[in-house]
Coordinates of C-alpha atoms and ligand atoms in Angstrom, one line a residue:
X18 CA 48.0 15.1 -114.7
X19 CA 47.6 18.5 -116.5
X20 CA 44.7 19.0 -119.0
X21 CA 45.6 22.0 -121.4
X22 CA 42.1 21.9 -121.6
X23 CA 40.9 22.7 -118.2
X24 CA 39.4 26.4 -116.9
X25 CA 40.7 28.0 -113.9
X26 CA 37.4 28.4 -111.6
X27 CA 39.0 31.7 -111.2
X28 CA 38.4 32.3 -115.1
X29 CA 34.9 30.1 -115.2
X30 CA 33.6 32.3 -112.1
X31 CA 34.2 35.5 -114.2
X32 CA 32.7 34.4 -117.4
X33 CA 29.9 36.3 -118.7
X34 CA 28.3 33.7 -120.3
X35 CA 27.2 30.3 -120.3
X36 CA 29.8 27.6 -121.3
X37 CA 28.7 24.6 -122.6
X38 CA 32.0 22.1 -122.4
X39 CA 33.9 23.0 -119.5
X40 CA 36.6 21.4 -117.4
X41 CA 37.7 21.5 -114.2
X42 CA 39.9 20.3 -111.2
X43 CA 40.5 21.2 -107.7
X44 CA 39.8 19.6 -104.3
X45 CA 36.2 19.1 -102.8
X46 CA 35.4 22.0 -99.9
X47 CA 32.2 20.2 -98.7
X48 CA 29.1 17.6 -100.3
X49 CA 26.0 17.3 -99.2
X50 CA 22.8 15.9 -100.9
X51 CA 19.8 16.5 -101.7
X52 CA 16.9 14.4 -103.4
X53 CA 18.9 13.6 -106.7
X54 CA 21.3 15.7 -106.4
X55 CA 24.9 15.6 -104.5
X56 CA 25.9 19.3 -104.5
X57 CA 30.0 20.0 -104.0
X58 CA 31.6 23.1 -103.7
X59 CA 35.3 23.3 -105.5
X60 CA 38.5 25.3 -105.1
X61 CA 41.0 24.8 -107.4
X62 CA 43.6 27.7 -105.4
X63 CA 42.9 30.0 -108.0
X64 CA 40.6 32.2 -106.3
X65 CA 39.1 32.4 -102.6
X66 CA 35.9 31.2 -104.7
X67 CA 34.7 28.2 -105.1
X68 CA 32.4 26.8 -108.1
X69 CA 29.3 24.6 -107.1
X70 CA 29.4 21.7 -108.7
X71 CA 26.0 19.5 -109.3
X72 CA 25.9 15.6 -109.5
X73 CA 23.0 14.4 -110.2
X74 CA 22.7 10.2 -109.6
X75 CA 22.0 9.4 -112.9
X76 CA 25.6 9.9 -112.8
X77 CA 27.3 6.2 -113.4
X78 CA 29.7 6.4 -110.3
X79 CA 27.0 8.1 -107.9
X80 CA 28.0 6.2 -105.3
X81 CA 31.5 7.3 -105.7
X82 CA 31.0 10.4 -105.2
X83 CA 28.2 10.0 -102.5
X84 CA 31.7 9.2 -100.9
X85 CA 33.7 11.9 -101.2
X86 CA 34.9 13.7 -98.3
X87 CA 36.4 17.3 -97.2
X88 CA 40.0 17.4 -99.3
X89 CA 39.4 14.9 -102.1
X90 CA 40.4 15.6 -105.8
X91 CA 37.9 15.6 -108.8
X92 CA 37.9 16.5 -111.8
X93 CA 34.5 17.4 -113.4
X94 CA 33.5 18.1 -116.7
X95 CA 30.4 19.3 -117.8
X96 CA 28.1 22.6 -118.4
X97 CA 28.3 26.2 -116.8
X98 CA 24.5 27.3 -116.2
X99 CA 23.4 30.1 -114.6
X100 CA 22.7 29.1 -110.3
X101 CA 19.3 28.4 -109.6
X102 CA 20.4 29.0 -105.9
X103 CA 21.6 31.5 -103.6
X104 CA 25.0 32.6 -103.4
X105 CA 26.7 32.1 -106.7
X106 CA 26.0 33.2 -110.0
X107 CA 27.1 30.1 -111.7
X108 CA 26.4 26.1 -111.3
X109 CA 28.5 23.2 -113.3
X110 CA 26.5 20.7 -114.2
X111 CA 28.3 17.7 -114.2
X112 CA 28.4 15.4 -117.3
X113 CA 31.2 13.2 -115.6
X114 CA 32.8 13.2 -111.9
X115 CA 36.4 11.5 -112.3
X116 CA 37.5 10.8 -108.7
X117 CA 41.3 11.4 -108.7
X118 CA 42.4 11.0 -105.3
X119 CA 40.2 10.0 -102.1
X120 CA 40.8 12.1 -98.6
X121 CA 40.9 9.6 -95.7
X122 CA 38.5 10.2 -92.8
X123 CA 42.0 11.9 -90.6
X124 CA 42.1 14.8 -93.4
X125 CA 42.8 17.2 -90.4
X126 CA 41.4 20.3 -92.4
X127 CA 37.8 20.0 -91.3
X128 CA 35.8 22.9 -90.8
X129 CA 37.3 25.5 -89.4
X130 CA 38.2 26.6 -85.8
X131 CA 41.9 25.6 -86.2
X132 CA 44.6 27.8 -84.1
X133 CA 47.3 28.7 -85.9
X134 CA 49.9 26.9 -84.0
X135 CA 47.7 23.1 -85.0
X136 CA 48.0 25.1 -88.3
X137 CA 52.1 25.2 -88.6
X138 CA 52.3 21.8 -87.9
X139 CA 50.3 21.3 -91.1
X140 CA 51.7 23.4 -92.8
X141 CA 52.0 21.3 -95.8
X142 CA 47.9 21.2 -96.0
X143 CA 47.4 24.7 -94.7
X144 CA 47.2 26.3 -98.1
X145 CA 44.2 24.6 -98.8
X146 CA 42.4 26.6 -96.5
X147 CA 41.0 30.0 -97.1
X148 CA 43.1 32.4 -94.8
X149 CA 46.4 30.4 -96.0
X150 CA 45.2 30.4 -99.7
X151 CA 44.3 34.0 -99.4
X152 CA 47.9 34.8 -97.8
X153 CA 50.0 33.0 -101.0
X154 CA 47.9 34.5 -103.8
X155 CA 48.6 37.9 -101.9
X156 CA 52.5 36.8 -101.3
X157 CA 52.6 35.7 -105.0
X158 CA 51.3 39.3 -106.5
X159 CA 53.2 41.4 -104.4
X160 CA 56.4 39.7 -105.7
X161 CA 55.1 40.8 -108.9
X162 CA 54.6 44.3 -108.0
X163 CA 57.8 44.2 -106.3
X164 CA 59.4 43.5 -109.9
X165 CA 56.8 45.7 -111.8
X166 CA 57.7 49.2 -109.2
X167 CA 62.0 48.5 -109.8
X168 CA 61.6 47.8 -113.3
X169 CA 59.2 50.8 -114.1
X170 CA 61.9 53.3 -112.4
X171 CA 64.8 51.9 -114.8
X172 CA 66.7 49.6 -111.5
X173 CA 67.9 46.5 -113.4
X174 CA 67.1 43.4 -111.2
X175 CA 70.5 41.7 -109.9
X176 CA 71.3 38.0 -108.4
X177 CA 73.5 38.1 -105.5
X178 CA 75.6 35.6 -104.3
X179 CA 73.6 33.1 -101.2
X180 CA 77.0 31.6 -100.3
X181 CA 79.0 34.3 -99.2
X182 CA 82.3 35.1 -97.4
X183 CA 81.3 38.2 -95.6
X184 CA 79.2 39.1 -92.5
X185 CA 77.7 42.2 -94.3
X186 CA 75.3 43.5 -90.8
X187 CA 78.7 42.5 -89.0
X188 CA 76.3 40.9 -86.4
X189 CA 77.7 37.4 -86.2
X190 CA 74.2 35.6 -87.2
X191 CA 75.9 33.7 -89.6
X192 CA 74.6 30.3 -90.3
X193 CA 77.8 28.1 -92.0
X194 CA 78.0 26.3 -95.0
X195 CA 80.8 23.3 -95.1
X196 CA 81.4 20.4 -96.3
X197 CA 83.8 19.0 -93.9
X198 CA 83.0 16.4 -91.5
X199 CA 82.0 18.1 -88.0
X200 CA 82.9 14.4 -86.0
X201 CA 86.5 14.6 -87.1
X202 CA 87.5 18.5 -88.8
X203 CA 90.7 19.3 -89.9
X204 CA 93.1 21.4 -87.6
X205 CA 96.2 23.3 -88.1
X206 CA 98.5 23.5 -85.5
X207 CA 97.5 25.7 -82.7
X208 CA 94.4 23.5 -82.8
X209 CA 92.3 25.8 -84.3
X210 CA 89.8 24.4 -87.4
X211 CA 91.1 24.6 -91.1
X212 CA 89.2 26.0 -93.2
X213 CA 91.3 26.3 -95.9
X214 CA 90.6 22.5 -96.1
X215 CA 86.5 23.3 -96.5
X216 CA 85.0 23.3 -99.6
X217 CA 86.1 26.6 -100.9
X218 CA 89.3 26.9 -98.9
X219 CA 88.1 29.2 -96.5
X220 CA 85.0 29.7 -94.3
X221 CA 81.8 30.5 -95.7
X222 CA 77.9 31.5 -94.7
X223 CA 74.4 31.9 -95.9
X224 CA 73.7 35.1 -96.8
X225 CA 72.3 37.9 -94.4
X226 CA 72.0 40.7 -97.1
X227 CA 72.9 40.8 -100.7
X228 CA 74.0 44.6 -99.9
X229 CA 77.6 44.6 -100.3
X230 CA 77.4 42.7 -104.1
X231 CA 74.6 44.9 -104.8
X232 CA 77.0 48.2 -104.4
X233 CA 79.2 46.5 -106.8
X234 CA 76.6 46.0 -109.4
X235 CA 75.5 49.4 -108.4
X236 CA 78.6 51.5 -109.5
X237 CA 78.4 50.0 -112.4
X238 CA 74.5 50.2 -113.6
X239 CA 73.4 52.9 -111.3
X240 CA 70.4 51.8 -110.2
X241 CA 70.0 47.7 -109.3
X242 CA 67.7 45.5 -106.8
X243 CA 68.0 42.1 -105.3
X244 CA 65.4 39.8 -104.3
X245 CA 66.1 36.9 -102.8
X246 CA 66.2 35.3 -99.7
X247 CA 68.6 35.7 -96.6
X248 CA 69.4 34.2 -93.6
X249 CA 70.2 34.8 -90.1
X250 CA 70.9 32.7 -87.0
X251 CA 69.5 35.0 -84.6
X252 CA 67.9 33.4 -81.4
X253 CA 64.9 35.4 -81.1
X254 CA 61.5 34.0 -81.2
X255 CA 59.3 36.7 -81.9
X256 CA 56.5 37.1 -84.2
X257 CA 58.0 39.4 -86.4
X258 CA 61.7 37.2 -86.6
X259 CA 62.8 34.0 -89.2
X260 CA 66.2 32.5 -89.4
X261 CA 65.1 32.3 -93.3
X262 CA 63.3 35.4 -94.9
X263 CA 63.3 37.3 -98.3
X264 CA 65.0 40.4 -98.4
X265 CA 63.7 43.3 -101.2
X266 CA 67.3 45.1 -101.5
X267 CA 67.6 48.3 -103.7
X268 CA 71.2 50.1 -103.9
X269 CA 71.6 53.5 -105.8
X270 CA 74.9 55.3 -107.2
X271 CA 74.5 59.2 -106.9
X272 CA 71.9 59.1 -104.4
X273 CA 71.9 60.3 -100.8
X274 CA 69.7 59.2 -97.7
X275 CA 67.1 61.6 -98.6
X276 CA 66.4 60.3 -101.3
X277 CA 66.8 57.0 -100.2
X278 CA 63.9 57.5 -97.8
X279 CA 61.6 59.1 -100.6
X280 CA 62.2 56.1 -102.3
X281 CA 61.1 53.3 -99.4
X282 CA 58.0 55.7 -98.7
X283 CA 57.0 55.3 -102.3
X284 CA 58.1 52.0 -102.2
X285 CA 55.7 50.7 -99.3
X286 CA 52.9 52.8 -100.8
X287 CA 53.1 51.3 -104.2
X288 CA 52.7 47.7 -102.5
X289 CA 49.7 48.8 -100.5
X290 CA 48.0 50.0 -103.2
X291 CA 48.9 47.4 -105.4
X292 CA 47.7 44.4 -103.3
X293 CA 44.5 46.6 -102.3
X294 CA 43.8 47.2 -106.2
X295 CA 45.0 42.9 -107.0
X296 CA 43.9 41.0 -104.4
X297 CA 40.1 42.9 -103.6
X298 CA 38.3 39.4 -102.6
X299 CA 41.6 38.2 -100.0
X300 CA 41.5 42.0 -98.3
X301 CA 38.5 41.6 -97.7
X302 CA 38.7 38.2 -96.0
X303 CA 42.1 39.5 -93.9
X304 CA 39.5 42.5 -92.8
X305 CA 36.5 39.9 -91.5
X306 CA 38.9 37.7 -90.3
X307 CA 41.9 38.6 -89.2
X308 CA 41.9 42.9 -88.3
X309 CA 38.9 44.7 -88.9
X310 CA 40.8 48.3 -88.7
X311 CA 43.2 46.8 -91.7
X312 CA 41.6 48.6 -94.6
X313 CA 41.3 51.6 -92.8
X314 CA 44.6 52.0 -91.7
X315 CA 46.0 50.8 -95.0
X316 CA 44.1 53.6 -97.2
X317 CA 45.3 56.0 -93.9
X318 CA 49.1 54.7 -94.8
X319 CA 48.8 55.1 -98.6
X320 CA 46.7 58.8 -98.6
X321 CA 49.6 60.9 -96.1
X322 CA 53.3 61.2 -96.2
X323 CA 55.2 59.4 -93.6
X324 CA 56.6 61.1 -90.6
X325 CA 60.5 62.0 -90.3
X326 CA 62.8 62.6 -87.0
X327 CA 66.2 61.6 -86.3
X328 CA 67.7 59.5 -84.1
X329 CA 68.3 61.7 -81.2
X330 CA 64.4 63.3 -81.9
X331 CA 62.8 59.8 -81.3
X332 CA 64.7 59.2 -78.0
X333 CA 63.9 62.4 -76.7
X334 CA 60.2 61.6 -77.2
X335 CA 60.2 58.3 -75.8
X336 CA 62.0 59.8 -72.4
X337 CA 59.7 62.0 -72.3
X338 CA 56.6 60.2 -73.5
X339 CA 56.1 59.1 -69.3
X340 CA 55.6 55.5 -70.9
X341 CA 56.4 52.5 -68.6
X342 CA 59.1 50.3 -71.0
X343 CA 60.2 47.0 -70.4
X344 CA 63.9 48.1 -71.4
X345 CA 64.8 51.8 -70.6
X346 CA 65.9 54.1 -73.9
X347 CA 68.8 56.4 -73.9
X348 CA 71.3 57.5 -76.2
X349 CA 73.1 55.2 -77.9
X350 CA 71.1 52.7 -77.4
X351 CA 69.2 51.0 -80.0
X352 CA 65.6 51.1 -80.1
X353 CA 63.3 47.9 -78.8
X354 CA 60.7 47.0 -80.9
X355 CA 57.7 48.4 -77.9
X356 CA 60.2 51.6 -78.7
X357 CA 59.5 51.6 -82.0
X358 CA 56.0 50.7 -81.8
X359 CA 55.3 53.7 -79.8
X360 CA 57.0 56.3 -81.9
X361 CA 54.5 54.8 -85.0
X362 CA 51.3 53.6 -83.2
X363 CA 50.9 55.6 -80.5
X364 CA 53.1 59.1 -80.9
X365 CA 52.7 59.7 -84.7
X366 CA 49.4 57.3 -85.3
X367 CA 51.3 56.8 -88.7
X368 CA 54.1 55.3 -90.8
X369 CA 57.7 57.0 -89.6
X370 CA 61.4 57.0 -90.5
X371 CA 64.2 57.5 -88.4
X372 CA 67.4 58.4 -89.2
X373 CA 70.9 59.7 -88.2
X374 CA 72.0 57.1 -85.2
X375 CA 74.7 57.1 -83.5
X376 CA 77.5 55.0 -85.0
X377 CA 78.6 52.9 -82.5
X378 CA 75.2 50.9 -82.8
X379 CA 75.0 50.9 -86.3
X380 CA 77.3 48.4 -89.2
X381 CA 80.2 49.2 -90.7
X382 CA 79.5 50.4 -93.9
X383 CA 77.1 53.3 -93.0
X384 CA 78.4 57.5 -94.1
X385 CA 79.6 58.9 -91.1
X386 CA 77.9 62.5 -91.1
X387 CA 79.7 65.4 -90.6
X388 CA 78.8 65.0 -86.6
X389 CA 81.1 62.5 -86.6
X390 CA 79.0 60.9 -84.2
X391 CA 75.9 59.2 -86.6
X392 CA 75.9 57.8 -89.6
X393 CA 73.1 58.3 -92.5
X394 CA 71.0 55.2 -91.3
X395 CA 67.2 55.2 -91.5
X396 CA 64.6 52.9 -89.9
X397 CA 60.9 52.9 -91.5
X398 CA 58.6 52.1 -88.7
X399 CA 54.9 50.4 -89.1
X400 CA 52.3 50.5 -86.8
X401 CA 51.8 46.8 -85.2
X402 CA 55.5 45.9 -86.3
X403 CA 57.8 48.1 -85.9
X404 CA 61.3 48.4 -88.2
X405 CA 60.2 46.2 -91.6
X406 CA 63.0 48.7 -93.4
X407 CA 66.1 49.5 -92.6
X408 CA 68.8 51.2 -95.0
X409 CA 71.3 54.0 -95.4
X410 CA 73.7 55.9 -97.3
X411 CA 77.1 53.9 -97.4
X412 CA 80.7 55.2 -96.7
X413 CA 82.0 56.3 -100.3
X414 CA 85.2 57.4 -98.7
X415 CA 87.9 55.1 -98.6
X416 CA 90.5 56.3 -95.6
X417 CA 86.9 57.0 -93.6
X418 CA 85.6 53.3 -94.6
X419 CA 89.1 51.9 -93.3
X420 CA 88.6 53.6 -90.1
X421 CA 84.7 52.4 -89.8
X422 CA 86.6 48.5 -90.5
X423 CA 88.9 49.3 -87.7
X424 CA 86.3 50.5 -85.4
X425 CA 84.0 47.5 -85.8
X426 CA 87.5 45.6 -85.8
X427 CA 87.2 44.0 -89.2
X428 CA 90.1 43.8 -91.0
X429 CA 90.4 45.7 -93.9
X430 CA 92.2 43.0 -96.1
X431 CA 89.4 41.1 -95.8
X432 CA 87.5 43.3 -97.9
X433 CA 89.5 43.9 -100.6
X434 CA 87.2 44.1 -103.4
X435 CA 84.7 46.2 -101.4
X436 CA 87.3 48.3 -100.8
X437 CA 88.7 48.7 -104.6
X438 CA 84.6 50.4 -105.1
X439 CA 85.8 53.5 -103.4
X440 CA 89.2 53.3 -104.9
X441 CA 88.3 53.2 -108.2
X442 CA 85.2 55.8 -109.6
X443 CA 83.7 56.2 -106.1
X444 CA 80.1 58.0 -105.6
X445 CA 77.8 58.9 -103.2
X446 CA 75.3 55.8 -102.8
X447 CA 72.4 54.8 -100.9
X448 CA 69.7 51.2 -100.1
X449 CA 67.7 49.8 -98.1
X450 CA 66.2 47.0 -97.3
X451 CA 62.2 45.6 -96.4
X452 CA 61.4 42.4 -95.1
X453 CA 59.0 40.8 -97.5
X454 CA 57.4 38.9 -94.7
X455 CA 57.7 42.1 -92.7
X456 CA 55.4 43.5 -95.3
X457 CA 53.0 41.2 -96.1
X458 CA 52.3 41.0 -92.0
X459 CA 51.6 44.4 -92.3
X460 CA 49.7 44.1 -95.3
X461 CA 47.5 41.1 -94.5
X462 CA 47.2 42.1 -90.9
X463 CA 48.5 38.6 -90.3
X464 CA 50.2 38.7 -86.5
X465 CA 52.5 36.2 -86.9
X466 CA 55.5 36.1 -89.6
X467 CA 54.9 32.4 -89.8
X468 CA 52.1 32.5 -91.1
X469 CA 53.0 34.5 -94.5
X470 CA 55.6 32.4 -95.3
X471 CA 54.7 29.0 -96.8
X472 CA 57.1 27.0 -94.5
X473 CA 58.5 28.9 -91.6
X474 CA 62.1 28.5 -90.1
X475 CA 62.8 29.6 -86.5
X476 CA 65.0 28.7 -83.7
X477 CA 64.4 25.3 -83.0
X478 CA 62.3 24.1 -86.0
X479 CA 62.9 23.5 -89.5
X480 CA 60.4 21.0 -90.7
X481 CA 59.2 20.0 -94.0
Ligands
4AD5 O1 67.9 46.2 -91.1 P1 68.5 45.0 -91.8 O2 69.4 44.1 -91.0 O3 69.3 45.7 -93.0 C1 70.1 45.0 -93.9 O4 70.3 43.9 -93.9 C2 70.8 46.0 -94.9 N1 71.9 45.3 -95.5 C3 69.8 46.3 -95.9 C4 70.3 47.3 -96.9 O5 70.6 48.4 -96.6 N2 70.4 46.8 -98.2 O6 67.4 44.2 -92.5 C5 66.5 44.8 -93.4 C6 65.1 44.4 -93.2 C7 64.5 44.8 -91.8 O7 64.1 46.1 -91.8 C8 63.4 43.8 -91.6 O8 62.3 44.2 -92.3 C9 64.0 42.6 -92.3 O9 65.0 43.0 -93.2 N3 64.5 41.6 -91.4 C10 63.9 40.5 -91.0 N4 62.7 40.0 -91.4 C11 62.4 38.8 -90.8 N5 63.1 38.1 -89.9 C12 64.3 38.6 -89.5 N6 65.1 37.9 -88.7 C13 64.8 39.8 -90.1 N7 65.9 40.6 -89.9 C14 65.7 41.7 -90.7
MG6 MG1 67.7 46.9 -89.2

């Protein structure tokens, strides 16, 4: 039940002064007594704070709430005072306790002490706690400032399709969508599945990247982002990998890849700074508890520009950086994520984008340079993650777009409509995309990219 009437503890924490009638609701963090008094403390999710709540046992259902227990809901009424005690500027006085919902004695939040794996397999509970609370309110404002940095610089925010025809990274992680029944599928005569009997007559996927719809939408309103989230049925269990993440994607006509990388460095500034200026009481709790060098190397990111080298740069550092790797670098080969971690943590000690790579290791739809051996790709690097963007100027040409089809042996026909953007009013344009989780790991110092999203899927789990 929602009461209109009822105060965020958020809002009641920050008043200035005394309120006499005040309402609240939320879940009880601990109890203990005293004397006459049962004292709770109460978070309602809208802060890390919580309010302390007095009871005293004149209270008609004392022993009600002489009862209550880690995770129950209440919802108190009653008057703000100032805190006699320690710790908190303000008290609530209760006037009446209404018990909403009991916890039984298994409530498996207790205390704290948790590891984060027993934490995933609660994952429905987890937010109640103050890391997970903490890492939702950040999640929640970022998406915000995501929103607020596009639509300050004039990009108009576009929906791309999640159902989609195409394999736009050409990687094959495609997860499929159909409707046909997999114990008995239609088949056409050489035996192979019909598709064109499936839902919408021909195969179809979740969406890895809303890129190629975004160019569309592009060269037609110049400046557009997506933000949404993407899928990819890749087998790696890693910490910074999920088969279902949210993808920040913007695309710009008349823009090249310089410009594209000026962009993603303001870009990952702008959500630094935001979520150090938003969320001051939740950075501080990811710098106690989580990675006490995370402010310091988030101001470090924020204050200097990022570091630039191309492809063939990077590699000749990291053969001749003497460094022991698990897989061996050379040319054209792409780089491992302890490849990548080098360059940023331990060559360059900062942020860093590479760019120009060869294009046999990189999609389709990337410029060929005038080399004829890269293309205009770029790959911002983090310290502690590695890649979270990666981006480039596309192929505006149409005979050399054919040819990059043909290479990655896609047939052009297939992409009719893609194809038609270079045919008709072609331009220069550039994107990229970040990895919200990606991001918030990097901003929350969080290790693991199951832990920033509310309810993670990888390889071999998909619960709740
Ligand atoms: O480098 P990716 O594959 O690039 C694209 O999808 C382009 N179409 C983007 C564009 O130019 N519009 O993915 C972009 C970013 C990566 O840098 C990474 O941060 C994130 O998406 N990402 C993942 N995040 C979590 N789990 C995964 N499995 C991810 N795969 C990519
Ligand atoms: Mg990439």
């Amino acid at each position: 039940m929602t009461h209109l009437s009822s105060t965020a503890i958020k809002d009641a924490l920050q008043s200035a002064a005394p309120i006499d009638a005040m309402r609240v609701q939320g879940w009880v963090r601990t109890r203990r007594d005293s004397k006459d008094f049962s004292f709770i403390e109460l978070n309602d999710g809208s802060s890390l704070r919580n309010l302390q709540i007095i009871a005293r046992n004149t209270l008609s259902n004392y022993a009600d709430i002489q009862r209550l227990t880690t995770g129950a809901s209440i919802a108190v009424s009653g008057t703000m005072v100032a805190s006699q005690g320690k710790g908190q500027k303000w008290e609530l006085i209760a006037d009446n306790i209404e018990v909403i919902g009991t916890a039984e004695d298994s409530y498996p939040l207790q205390k704290k002490g948790h590891t984060p794996e027993f934490l995933r397999e609660i994952a429905h509970l987890r937010p109640r706690s103050n890391l997970f609370g903490s890492v939702f309110r950040v999640r929640s404002r970022l998406a915000f400032a995501v929103h607020q940095f596009f639509q300050e610089r004039g990009f108009v925010y576009v929906h791309t399709p999640i159902i989609t025809g195409s394999d736009c990274e050409g990687a094959g992680e495609l997860f499929r969508v159909t409707t046909l029944n997999t114990a008995d599928m239609p088949r056409n005569t050489s035996g192979e599945v019909d598709f064109r009997k499936d839902f919408f007559a021909r195969p179809t996927y979740l969406t890895v990247s809303g890129q190629l719809e975004a160019e569309a939408l592009a060269l037609a309103l110049s400046k557009v982002y997506t933000f949404g989230p993407t899928f990819r049925a890749e087998n790696s269990n890693t910490s910074r990998h999920a088969s279902e993440f949210w993808m920040i994607e913007p695309e710009m006509a008349f823009c090249n890849l310089n410009s594209n990388m000026d962009l993603a460095e303001e870009f990952v500034k702008y959500l630094i700074a935001d979520a150090r200026k938003h969320c001051p009481d939740e950075m501080e709790l990811f710098a106690k508890f989580v990675d006490k060098e995370l402010l310091a190397r988030l101001d470090f990111v924020v204050d200097r520009p990022f570091q630039r080298i191309t492809y063939t740069g990077a590699v000749d550092l990291l053969k001749k950086s003497g460094e022991k790797f698990e897989f061996p670098i050379d040319y054209g080969l792409n780089l491992q994520s302890e490849h990548e971690r080098w360059l940023t943590e331990k060559h360059f000690k900062c942020p860093v984008t590479v760019f120009n790579f060869p294009k046999e290791i990189k999609p389709f739809y990337m410029r060929v340079n005038d080399d004829g051996k890269t293309v205009a790709a770029m790959d911002l690097l983090v310290p502690g993650i590695g890649e979270i963007i990666g981006g480039s100027q596309r192929e505006e040409r149409l005979e050399m777009l054919e040819e990059n089809m043909r290479r990655h042996k896609m047939d052009p026909a297939d992409y009719k409509w893609y194809l038609d953007l270079r045919r008709y009013g072609t331009a220069s344009h550039s994107g990229f995309g970040l990895g919200f989780e990606r991001m918030l790991k990097f901003i929350t110092g969080v290790a693991n990219i199951r832990d920033v999203i509310p309810f993670a899927r990888t390889p071999g789990s998909a619960e709740f």
